[in-house]
PDB file of C-alpha atoms and ligand atoms in Angstrom:
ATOM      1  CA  UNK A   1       0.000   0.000   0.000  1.00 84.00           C
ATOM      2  CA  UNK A   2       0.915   3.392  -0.356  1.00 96.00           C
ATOM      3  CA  UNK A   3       1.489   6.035   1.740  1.00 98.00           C
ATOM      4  CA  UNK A   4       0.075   9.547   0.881  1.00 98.00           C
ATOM      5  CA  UNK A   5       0.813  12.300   3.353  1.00 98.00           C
ATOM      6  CA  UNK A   6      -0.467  15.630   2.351  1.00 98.00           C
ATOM      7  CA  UNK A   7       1.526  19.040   2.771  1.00 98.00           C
ATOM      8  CA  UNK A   8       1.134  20.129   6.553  1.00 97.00           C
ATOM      9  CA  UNK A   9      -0.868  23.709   6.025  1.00 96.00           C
ATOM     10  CA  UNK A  10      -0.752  23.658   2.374  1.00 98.00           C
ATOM     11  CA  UNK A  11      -3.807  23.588   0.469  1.00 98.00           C
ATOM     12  CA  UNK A  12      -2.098  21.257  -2.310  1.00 98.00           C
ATOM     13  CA  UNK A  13       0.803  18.825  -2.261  1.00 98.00           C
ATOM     14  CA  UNK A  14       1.263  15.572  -0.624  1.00 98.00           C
ATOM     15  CA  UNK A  15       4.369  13.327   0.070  1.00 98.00           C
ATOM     16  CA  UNK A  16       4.201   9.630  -1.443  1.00 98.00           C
ATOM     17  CA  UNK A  17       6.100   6.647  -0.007  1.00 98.00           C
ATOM     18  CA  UNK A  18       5.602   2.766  -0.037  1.00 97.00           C
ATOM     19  CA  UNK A  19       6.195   2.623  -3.647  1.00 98.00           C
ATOM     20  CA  UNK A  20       8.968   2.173  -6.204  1.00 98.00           C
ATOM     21  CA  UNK A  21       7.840   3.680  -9.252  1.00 98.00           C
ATOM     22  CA  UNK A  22       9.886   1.215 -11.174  1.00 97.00           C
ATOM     23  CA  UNK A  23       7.597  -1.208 -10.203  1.00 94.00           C
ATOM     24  CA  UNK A  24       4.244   0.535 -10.683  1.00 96.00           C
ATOM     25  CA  UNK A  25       1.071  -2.130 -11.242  1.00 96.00           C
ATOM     26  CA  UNK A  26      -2.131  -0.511 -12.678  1.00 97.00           C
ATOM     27  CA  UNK A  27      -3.596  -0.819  -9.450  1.00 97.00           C
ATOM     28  CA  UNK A  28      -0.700   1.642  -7.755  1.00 97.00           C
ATOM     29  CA  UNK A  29      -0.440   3.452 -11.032  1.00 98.00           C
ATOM     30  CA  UNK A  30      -4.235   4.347 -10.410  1.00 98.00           C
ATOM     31  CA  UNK A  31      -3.917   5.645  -6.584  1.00 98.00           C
ATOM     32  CA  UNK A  32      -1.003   7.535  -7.642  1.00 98.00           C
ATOM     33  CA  UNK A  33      -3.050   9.033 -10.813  1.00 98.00           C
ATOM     34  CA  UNK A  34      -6.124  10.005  -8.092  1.00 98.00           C
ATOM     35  CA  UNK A  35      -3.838  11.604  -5.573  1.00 98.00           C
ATOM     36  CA  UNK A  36      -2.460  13.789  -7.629  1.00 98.00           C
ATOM     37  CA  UNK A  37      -5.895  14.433  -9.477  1.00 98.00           C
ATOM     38  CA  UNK A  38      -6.749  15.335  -5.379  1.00 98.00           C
ATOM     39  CA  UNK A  39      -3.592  17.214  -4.562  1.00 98.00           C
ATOM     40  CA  UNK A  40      -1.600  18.985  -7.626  1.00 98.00           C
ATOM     41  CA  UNK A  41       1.613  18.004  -7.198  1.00 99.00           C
ATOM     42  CA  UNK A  42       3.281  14.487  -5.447  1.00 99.00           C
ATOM     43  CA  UNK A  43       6.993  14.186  -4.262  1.00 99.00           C
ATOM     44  CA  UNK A  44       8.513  10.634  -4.365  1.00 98.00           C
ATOM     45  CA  UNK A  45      11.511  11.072  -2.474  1.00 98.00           C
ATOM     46  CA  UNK A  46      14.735   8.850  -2.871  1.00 98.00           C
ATOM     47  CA  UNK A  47      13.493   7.276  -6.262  1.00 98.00           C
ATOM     48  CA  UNK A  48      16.692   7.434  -8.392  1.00 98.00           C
ATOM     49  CA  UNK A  49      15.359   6.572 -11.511  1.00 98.00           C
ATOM     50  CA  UNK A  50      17.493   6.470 -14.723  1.00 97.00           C
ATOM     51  CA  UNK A  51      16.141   8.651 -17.912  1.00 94.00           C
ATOM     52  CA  UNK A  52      14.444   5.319 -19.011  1.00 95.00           C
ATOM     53  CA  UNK A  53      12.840   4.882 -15.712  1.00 98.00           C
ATOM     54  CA  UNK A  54      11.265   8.426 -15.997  1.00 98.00           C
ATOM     55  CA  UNK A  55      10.415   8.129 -19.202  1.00 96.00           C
ATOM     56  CA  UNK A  56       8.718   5.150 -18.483  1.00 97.00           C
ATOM     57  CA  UNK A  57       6.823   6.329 -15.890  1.00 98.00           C
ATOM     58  CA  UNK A  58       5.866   9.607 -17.498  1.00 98.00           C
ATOM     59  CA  UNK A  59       4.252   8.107 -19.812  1.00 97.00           C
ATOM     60  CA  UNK A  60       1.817   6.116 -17.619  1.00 97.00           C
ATOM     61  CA  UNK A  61       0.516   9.972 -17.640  1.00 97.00           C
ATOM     62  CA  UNK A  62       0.234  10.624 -21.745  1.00 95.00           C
ATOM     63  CA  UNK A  63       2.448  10.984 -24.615  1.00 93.00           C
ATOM     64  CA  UNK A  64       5.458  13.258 -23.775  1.00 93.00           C
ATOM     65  CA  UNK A  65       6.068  16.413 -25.383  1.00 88.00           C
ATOM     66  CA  UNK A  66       9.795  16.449 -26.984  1.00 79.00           C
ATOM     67  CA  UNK A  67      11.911  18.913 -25.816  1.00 66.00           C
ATOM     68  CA  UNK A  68      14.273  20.997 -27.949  1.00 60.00           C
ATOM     69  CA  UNK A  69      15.886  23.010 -25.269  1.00 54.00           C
ATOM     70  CA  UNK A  70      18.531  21.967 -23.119  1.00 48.00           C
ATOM     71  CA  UNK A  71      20.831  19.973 -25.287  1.00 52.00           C
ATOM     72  CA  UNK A  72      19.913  16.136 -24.275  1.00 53.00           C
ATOM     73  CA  UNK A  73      20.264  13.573 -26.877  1.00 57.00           C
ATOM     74  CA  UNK A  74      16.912  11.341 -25.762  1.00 59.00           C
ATOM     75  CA  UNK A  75      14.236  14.155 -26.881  1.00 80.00           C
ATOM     76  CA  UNK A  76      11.805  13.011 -24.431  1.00 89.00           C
ATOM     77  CA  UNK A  77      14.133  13.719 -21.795  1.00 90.00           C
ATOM     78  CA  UNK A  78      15.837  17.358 -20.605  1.00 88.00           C
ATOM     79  CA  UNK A  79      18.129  18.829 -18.610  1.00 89.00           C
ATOM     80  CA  UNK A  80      17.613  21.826 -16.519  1.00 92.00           C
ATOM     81  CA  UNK A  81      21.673  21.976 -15.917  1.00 92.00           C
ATOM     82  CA  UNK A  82      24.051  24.863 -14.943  1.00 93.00           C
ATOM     83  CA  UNK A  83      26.666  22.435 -15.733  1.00 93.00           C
ATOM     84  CA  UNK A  84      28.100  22.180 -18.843  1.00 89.00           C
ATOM     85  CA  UNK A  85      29.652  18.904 -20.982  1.00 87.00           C
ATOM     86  CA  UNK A  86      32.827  20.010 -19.707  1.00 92.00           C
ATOM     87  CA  UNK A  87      32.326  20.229 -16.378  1.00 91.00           C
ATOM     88  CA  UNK A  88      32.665  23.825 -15.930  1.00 92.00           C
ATOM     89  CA  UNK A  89      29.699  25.566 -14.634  1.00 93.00           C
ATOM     90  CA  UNK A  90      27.447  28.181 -17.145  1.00 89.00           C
ATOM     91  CA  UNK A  91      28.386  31.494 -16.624  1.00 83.00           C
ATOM     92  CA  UNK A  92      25.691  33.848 -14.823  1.00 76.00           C
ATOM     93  CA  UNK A  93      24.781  35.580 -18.128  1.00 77.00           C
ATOM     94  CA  UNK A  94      23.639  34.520 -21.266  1.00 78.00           C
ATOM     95  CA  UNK A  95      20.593  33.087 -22.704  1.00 77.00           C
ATOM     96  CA  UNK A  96      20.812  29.872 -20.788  1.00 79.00           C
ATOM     97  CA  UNK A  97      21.142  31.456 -17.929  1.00 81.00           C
ATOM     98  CA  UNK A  98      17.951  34.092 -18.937  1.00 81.00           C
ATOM     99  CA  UNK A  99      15.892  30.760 -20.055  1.00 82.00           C
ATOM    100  CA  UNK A 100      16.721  29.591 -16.300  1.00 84.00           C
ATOM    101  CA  UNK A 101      15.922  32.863 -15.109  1.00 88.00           C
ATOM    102  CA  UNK A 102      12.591  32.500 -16.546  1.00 90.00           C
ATOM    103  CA  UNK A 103      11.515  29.345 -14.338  1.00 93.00           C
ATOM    104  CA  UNK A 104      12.228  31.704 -11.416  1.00 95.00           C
ATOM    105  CA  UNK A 105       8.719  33.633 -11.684  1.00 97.00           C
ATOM    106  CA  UNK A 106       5.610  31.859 -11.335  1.00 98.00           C
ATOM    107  CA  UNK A 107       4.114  30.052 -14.565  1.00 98.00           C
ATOM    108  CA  UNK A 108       2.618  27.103 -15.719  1.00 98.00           C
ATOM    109  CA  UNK A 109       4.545  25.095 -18.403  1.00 95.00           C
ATOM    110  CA  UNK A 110       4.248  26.009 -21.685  1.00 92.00           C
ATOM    111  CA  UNK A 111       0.756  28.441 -20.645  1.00 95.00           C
ATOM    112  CA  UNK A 112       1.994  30.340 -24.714  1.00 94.00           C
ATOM    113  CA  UNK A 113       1.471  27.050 -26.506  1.00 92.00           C
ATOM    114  CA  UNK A 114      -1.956  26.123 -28.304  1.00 91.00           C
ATOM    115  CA  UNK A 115      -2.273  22.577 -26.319  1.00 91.00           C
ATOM    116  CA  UNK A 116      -0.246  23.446 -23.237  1.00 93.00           C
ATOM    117  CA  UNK A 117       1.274  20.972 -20.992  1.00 94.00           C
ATOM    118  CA  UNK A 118      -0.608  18.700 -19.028  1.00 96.00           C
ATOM    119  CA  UNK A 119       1.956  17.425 -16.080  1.00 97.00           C
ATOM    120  CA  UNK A 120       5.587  18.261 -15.696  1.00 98.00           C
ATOM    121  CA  UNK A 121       7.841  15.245 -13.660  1.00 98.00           C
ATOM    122  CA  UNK A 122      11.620  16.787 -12.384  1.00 98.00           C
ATOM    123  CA  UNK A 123      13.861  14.620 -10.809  1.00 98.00           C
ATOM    124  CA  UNK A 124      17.051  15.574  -9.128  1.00 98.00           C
ATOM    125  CA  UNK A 125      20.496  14.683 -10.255  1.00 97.00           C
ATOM    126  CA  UNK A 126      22.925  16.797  -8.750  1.00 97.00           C
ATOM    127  CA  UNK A 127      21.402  19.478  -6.005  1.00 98.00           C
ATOM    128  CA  UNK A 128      23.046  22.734  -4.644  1.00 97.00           C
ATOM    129  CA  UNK A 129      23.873  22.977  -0.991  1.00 97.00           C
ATOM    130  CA  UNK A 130      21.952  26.408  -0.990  1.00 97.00           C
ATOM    131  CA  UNK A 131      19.153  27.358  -2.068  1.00 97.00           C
ATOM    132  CA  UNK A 132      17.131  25.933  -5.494  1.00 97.00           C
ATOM    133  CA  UNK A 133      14.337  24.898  -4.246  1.00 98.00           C
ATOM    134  CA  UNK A 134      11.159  24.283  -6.199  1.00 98.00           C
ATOM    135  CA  UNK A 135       7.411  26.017  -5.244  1.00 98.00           C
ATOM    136  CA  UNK A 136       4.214  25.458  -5.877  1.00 98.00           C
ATOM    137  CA  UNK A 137       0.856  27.630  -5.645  1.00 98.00           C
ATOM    138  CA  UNK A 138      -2.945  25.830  -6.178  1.00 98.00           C
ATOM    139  CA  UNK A 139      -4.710  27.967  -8.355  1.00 98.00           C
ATOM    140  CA  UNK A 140      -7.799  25.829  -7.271  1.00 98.00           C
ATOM    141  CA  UNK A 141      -7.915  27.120  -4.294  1.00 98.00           C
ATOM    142  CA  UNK A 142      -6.584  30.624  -5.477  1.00 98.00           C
ATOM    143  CA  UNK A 143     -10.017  30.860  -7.839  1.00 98.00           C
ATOM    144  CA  UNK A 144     -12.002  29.210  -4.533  1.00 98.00           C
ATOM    145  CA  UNK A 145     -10.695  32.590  -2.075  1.00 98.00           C
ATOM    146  CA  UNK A 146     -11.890  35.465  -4.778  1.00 98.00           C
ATOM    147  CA  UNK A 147     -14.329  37.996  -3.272  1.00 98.00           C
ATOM    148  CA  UNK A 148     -17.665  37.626  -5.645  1.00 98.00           C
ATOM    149  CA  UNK A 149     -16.756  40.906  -8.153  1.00 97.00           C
ATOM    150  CA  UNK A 150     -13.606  39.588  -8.476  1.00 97.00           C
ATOM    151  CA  UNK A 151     -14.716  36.143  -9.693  1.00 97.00           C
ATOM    152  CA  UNK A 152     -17.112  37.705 -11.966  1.00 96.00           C
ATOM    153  CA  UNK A 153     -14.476  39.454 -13.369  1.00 95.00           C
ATOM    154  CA  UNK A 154     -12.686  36.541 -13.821  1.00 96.00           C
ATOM    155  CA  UNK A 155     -15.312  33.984 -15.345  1.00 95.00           C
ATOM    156  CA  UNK A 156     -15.658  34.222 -18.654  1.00 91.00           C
ATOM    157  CA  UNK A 157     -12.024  36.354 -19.554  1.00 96.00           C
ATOM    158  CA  UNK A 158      -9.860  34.976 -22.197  1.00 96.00           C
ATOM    159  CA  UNK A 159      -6.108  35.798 -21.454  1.00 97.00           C
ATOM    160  CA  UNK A 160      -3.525  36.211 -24.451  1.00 98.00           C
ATOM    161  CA  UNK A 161      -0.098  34.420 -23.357  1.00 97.00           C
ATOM    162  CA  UNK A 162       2.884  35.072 -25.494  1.00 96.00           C
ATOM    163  CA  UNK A 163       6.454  33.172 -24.612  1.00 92.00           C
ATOM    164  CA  UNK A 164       7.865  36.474 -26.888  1.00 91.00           C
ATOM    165  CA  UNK A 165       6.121  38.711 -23.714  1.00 94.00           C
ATOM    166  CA  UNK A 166       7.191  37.088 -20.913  1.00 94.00           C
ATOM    167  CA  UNK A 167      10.857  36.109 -21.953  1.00 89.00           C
ATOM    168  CA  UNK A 168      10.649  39.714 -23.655  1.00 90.00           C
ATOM    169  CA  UNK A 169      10.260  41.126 -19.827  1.00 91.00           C
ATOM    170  CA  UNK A 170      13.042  39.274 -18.823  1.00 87.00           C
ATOM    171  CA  UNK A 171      15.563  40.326 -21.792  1.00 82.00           C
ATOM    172  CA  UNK A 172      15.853  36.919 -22.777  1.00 72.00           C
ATOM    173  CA  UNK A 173      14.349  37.104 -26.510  1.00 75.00           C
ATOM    174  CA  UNK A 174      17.262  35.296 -28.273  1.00 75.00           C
ATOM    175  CA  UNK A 175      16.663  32.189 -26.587  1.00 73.00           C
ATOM    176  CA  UNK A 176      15.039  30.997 -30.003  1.00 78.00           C
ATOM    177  CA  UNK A 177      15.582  31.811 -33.183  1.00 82.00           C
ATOM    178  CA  UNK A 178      13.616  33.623 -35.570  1.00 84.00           C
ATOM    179  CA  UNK A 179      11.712  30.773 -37.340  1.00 84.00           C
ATOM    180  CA  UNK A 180      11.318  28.894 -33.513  1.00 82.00           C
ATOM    181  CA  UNK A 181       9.200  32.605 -32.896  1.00 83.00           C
ATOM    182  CA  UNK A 182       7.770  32.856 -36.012  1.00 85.00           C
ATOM    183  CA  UNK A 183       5.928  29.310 -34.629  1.00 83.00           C
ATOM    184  CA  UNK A 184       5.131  30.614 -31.707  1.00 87.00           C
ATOM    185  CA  UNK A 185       2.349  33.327 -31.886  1.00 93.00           C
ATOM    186  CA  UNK A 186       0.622  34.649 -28.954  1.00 96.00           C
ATOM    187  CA  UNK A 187      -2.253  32.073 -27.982  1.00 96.00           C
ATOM    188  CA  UNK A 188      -5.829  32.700 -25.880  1.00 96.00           C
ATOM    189  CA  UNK A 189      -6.490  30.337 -23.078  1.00 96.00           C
ATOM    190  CA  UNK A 190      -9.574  31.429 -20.510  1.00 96.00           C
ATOM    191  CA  UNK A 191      -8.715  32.833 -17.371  1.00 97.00           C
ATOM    192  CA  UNK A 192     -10.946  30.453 -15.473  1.00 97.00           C
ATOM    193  CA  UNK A 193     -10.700  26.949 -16.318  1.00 95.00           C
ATOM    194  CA  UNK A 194     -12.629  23.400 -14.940  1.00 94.00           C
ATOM    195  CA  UNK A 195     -10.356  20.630 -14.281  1.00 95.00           C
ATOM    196  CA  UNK A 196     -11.213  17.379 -16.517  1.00 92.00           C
ATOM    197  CA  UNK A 197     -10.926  14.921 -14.036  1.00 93.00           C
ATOM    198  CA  UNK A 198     -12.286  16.638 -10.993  1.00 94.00           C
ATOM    199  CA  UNK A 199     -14.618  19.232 -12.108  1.00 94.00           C
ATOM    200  CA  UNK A 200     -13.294  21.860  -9.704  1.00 96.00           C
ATOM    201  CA  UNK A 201     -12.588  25.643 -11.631  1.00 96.00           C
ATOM    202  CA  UNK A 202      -8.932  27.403 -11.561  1.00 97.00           C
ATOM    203  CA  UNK A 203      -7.302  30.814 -12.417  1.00 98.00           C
ATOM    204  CA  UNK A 204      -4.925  29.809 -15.451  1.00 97.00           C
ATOM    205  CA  UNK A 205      -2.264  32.555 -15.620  1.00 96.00           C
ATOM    206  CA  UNK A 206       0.795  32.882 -14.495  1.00 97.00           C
ATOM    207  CA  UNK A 207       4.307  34.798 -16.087  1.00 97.00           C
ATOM    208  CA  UNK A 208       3.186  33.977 -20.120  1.00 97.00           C
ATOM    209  CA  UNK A 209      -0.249  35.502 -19.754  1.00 98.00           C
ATOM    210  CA  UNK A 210       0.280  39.116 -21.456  1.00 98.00           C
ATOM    211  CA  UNK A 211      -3.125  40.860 -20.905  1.00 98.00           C
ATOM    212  CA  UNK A 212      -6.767  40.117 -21.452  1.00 98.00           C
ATOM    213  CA  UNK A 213      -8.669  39.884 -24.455  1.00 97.00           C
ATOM    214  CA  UNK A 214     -10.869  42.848 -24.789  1.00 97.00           C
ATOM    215  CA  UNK A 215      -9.110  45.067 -21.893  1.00 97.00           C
ATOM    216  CA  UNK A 216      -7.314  48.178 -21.910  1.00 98.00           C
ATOM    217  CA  UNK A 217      -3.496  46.437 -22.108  1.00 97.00           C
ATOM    218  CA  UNK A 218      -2.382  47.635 -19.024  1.00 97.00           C
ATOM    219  CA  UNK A 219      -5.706  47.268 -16.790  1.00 97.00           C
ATOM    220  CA  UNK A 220      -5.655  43.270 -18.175  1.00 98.00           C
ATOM    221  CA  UNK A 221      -1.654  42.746 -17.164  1.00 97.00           C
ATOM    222  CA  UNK A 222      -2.631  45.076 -13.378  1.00 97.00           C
ATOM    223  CA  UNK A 223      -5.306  42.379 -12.821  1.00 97.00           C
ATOM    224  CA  UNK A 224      -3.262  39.394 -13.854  1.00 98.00           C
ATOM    225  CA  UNK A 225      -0.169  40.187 -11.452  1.00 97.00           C
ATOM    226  CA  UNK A 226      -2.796  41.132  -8.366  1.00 97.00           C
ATOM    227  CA  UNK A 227      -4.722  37.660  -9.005  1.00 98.00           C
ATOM    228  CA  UNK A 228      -1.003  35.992  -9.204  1.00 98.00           C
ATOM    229  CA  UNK A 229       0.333  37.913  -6.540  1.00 97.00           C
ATOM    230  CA  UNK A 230      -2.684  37.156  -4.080  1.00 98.00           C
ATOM    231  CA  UNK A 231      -2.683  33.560  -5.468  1.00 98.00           C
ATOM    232  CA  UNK A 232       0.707  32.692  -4.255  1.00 98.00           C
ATOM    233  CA  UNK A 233      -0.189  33.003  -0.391  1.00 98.00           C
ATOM    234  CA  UNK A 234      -0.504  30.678   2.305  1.00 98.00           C
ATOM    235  CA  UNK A 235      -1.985  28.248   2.466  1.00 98.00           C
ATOM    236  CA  UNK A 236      -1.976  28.091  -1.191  1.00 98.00           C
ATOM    237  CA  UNK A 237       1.769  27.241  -1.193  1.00 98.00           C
ATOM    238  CA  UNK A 238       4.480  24.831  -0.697  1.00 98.00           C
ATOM    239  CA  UNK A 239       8.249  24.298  -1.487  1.00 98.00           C
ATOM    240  CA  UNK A 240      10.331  20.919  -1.806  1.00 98.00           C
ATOM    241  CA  UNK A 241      13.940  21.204  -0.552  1.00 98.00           C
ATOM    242  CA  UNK A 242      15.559  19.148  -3.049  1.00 98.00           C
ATOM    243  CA  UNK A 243      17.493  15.621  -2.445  1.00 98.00           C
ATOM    244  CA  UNK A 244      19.014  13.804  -4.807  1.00 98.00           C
ATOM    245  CA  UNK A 245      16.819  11.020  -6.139  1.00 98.00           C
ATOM    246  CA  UNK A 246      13.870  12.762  -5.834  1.00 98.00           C
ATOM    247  CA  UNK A 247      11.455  12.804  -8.151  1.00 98.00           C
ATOM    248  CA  UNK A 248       8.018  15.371  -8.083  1.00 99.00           C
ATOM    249  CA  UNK A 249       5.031  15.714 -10.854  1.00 98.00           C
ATOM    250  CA  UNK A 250       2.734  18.562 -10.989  1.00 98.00           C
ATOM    251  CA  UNK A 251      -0.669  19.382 -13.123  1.00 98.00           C
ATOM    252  CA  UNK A 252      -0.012  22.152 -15.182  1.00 98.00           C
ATOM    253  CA  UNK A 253      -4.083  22.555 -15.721  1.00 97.00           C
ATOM    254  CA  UNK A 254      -4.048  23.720 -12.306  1.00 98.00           C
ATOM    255  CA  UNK A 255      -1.133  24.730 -10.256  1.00 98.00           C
ATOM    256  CA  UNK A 256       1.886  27.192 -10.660  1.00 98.00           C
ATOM    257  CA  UNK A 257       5.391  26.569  -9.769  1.00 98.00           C
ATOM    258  CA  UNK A 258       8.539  28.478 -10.017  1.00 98.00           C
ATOM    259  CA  UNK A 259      12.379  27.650  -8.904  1.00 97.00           C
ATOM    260  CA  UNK A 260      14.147  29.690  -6.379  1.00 97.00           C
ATOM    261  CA  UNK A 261      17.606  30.715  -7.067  1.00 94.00           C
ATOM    262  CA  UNK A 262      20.884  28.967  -5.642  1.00 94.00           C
ATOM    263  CA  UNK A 263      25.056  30.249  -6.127  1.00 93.00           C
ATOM    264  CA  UNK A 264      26.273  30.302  -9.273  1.00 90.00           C
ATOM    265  CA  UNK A 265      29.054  28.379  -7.813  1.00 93.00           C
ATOM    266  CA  UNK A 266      27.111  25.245  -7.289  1.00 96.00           C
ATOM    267  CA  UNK A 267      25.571  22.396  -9.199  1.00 96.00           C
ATOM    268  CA  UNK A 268      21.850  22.043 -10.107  1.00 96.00           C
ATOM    269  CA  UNK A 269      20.978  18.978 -12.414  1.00 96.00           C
ATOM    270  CA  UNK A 270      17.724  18.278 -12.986  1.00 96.00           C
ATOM    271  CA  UNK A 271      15.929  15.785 -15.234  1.00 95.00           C
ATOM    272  CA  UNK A 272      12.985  16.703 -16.916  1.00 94.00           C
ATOM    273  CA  UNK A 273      10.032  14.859 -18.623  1.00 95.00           C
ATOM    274  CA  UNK A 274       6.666  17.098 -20.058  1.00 95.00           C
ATOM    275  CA  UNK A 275       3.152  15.000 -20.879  1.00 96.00           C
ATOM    276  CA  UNK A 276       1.508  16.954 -23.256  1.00 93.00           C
ATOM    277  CA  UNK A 277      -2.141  18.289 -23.004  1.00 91.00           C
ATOM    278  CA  UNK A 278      -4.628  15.881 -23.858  1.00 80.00           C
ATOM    279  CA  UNK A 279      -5.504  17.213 -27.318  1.00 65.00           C
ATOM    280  CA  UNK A 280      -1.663  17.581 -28.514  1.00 51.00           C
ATOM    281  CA  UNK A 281      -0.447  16.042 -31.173  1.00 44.00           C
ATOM    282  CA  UNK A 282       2.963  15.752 -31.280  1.00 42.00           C
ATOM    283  CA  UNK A 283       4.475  18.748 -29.589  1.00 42.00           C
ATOM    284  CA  UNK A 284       7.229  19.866 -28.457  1.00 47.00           C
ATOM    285  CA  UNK A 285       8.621  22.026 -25.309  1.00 45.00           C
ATOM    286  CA  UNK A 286      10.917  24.186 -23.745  1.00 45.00           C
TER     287      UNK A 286
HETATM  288  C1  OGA B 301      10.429  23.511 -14.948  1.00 70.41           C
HETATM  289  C2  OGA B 301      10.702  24.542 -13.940  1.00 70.41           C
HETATM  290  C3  OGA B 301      11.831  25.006 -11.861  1.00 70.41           C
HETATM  291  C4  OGA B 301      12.965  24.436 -11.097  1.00 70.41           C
HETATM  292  O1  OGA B 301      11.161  22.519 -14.997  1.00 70.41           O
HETATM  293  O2  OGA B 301       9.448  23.670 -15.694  1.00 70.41           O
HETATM  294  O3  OGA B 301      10.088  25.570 -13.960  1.00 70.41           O
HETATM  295  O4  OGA B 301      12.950  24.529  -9.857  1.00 70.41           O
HETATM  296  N1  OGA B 301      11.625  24.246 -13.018  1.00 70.41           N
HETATM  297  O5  OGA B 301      13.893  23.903 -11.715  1.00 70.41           O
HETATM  298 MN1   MN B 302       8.445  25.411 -15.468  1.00 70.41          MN
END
């Protein structure tokens, strides 16, 4: 049997032990699935699985996105890594280092895509001593606390996320090149969105959304980072210190997450698998 233990004081997020996900039967496969449906995101600590072992178990949750950042030669499989082949650790600046930058604010993966994606899985390879530390906010219970004007403001908008806007913001534009923009134009996704598998509404934001469809530009970004901003609150929050081994999956459809920065002096290896949204076809990710 499993053990699920949810987040003390967090409204999402639970701890999962008893189980080697190696060795996953349906039957675990479909407690696992229905915890996380219940709680967001699920940390398996001490798992050590090899890229095949993630990639096998990713796709228990849907077809994986391929990645074409980060350098890996598997495509299903990534590498959020200051390190590079020779050892030597990336320098501060540059558009690695911006792309990295960019996990640091809140966001849901891949929010500027047409089909975004549905889960994210990152295990740990090599962690820092300080800092780098991953966080989560539950945008279910972010749309649950919104005073009644404020949720009718909210039903029914249509937000406008653009990857060009929100690396733009960061000054980390030539992280693609032109034709990888050129396929990337600025998508609509509604502000409020119902879960599939549990029915339950959430804000769906985050650092891609631009502005709102239909809103003075500015008004639509000022009510985007106040419903972020007052998202991201306890109890609505939790962070995973990161040991090597572990391994953590998130829903996209309905929780945030940024990384917290560490020294540039240290390590931070991380492998990283992306299902795609239900109605992808075959897509890829950054
Ligand atoms: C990601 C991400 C944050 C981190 O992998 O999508 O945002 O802590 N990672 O590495
Ligand atoms: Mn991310």
């Amino acid at each position: 049997m499993i053990e699920v233990r949810p987040i003390a004081d967090a409204t999402l997020g639970a701890r999962v032990s008893g189980v080697d996900l190696r060795k996953l039967d349906d039957a675990t496969f479909g407690e696992i699935e229905a915890a996380w449906h219940e709680h967001g995101v699920l940390v398996f600590e001490g798992q050590f699985l090899s890229d095949e072992e993630q990639i096998a178990f990713s796709r228990r949750f849907g077809s994986l996105e391929r990645l074409i950042v980060g350098g890996a030669p598997d495509p299903e499989i990534a590498y959020l890594s200051n390190v590079r082949p020779d050892g030597r650790l990336i320098a501060p600046e540059g558009s690695y280092a911006l792309f990295l930058l960019g996990n640091t604010f809140w966001h849901t993966d891949s929010s500027f895509k047409r089909v975004p994606a549905k889960a994210s899985i990152l295990s740990a390879r090599r962690v820092p001593q300080d800092g780098g530390e991953t966080e989560w906010a539950d945008m279910r219970a972010a749309y649950d606390a919104l005073d009644a004007e404020t949720r009718a403001r909210a039903d029914g908008a249509v937000a406008v996320h653009s990857y060009r806007y929100s690396q733009g913001r960061i000054g980390g534009v030539d992280v693609l090149s032109d034709a990888e923009w050129d396929a990337l134009p600025p998508v609509e996704h509604a502000l409020v969105r119902v879960h599939p598998a549990t029915g339950r509404p959430n804000l769906y934001a985050g650092r891609h959304a631009s502005h709102i469809v239909g809103m003075d530009e500015e008004q639509g970004r000022a009510l985007l980072e106040k419903l972020t901003a007052d998202a991201v609150q306890a109890p609505r929050v939790f962070a995973h210190h990161w040991s090597e081994g572990d391994l953590v999956i998130w829903d996209n459809r309905c929780v945030l997450h940024r990384g917290r920065t560490w020294p540039g002096d240290q390590a931070r290896v991380m492998s990283r698998t992306t299902i795609a949204g239900d109605d992808a076809g075959n897509e890829w990710s950054l």
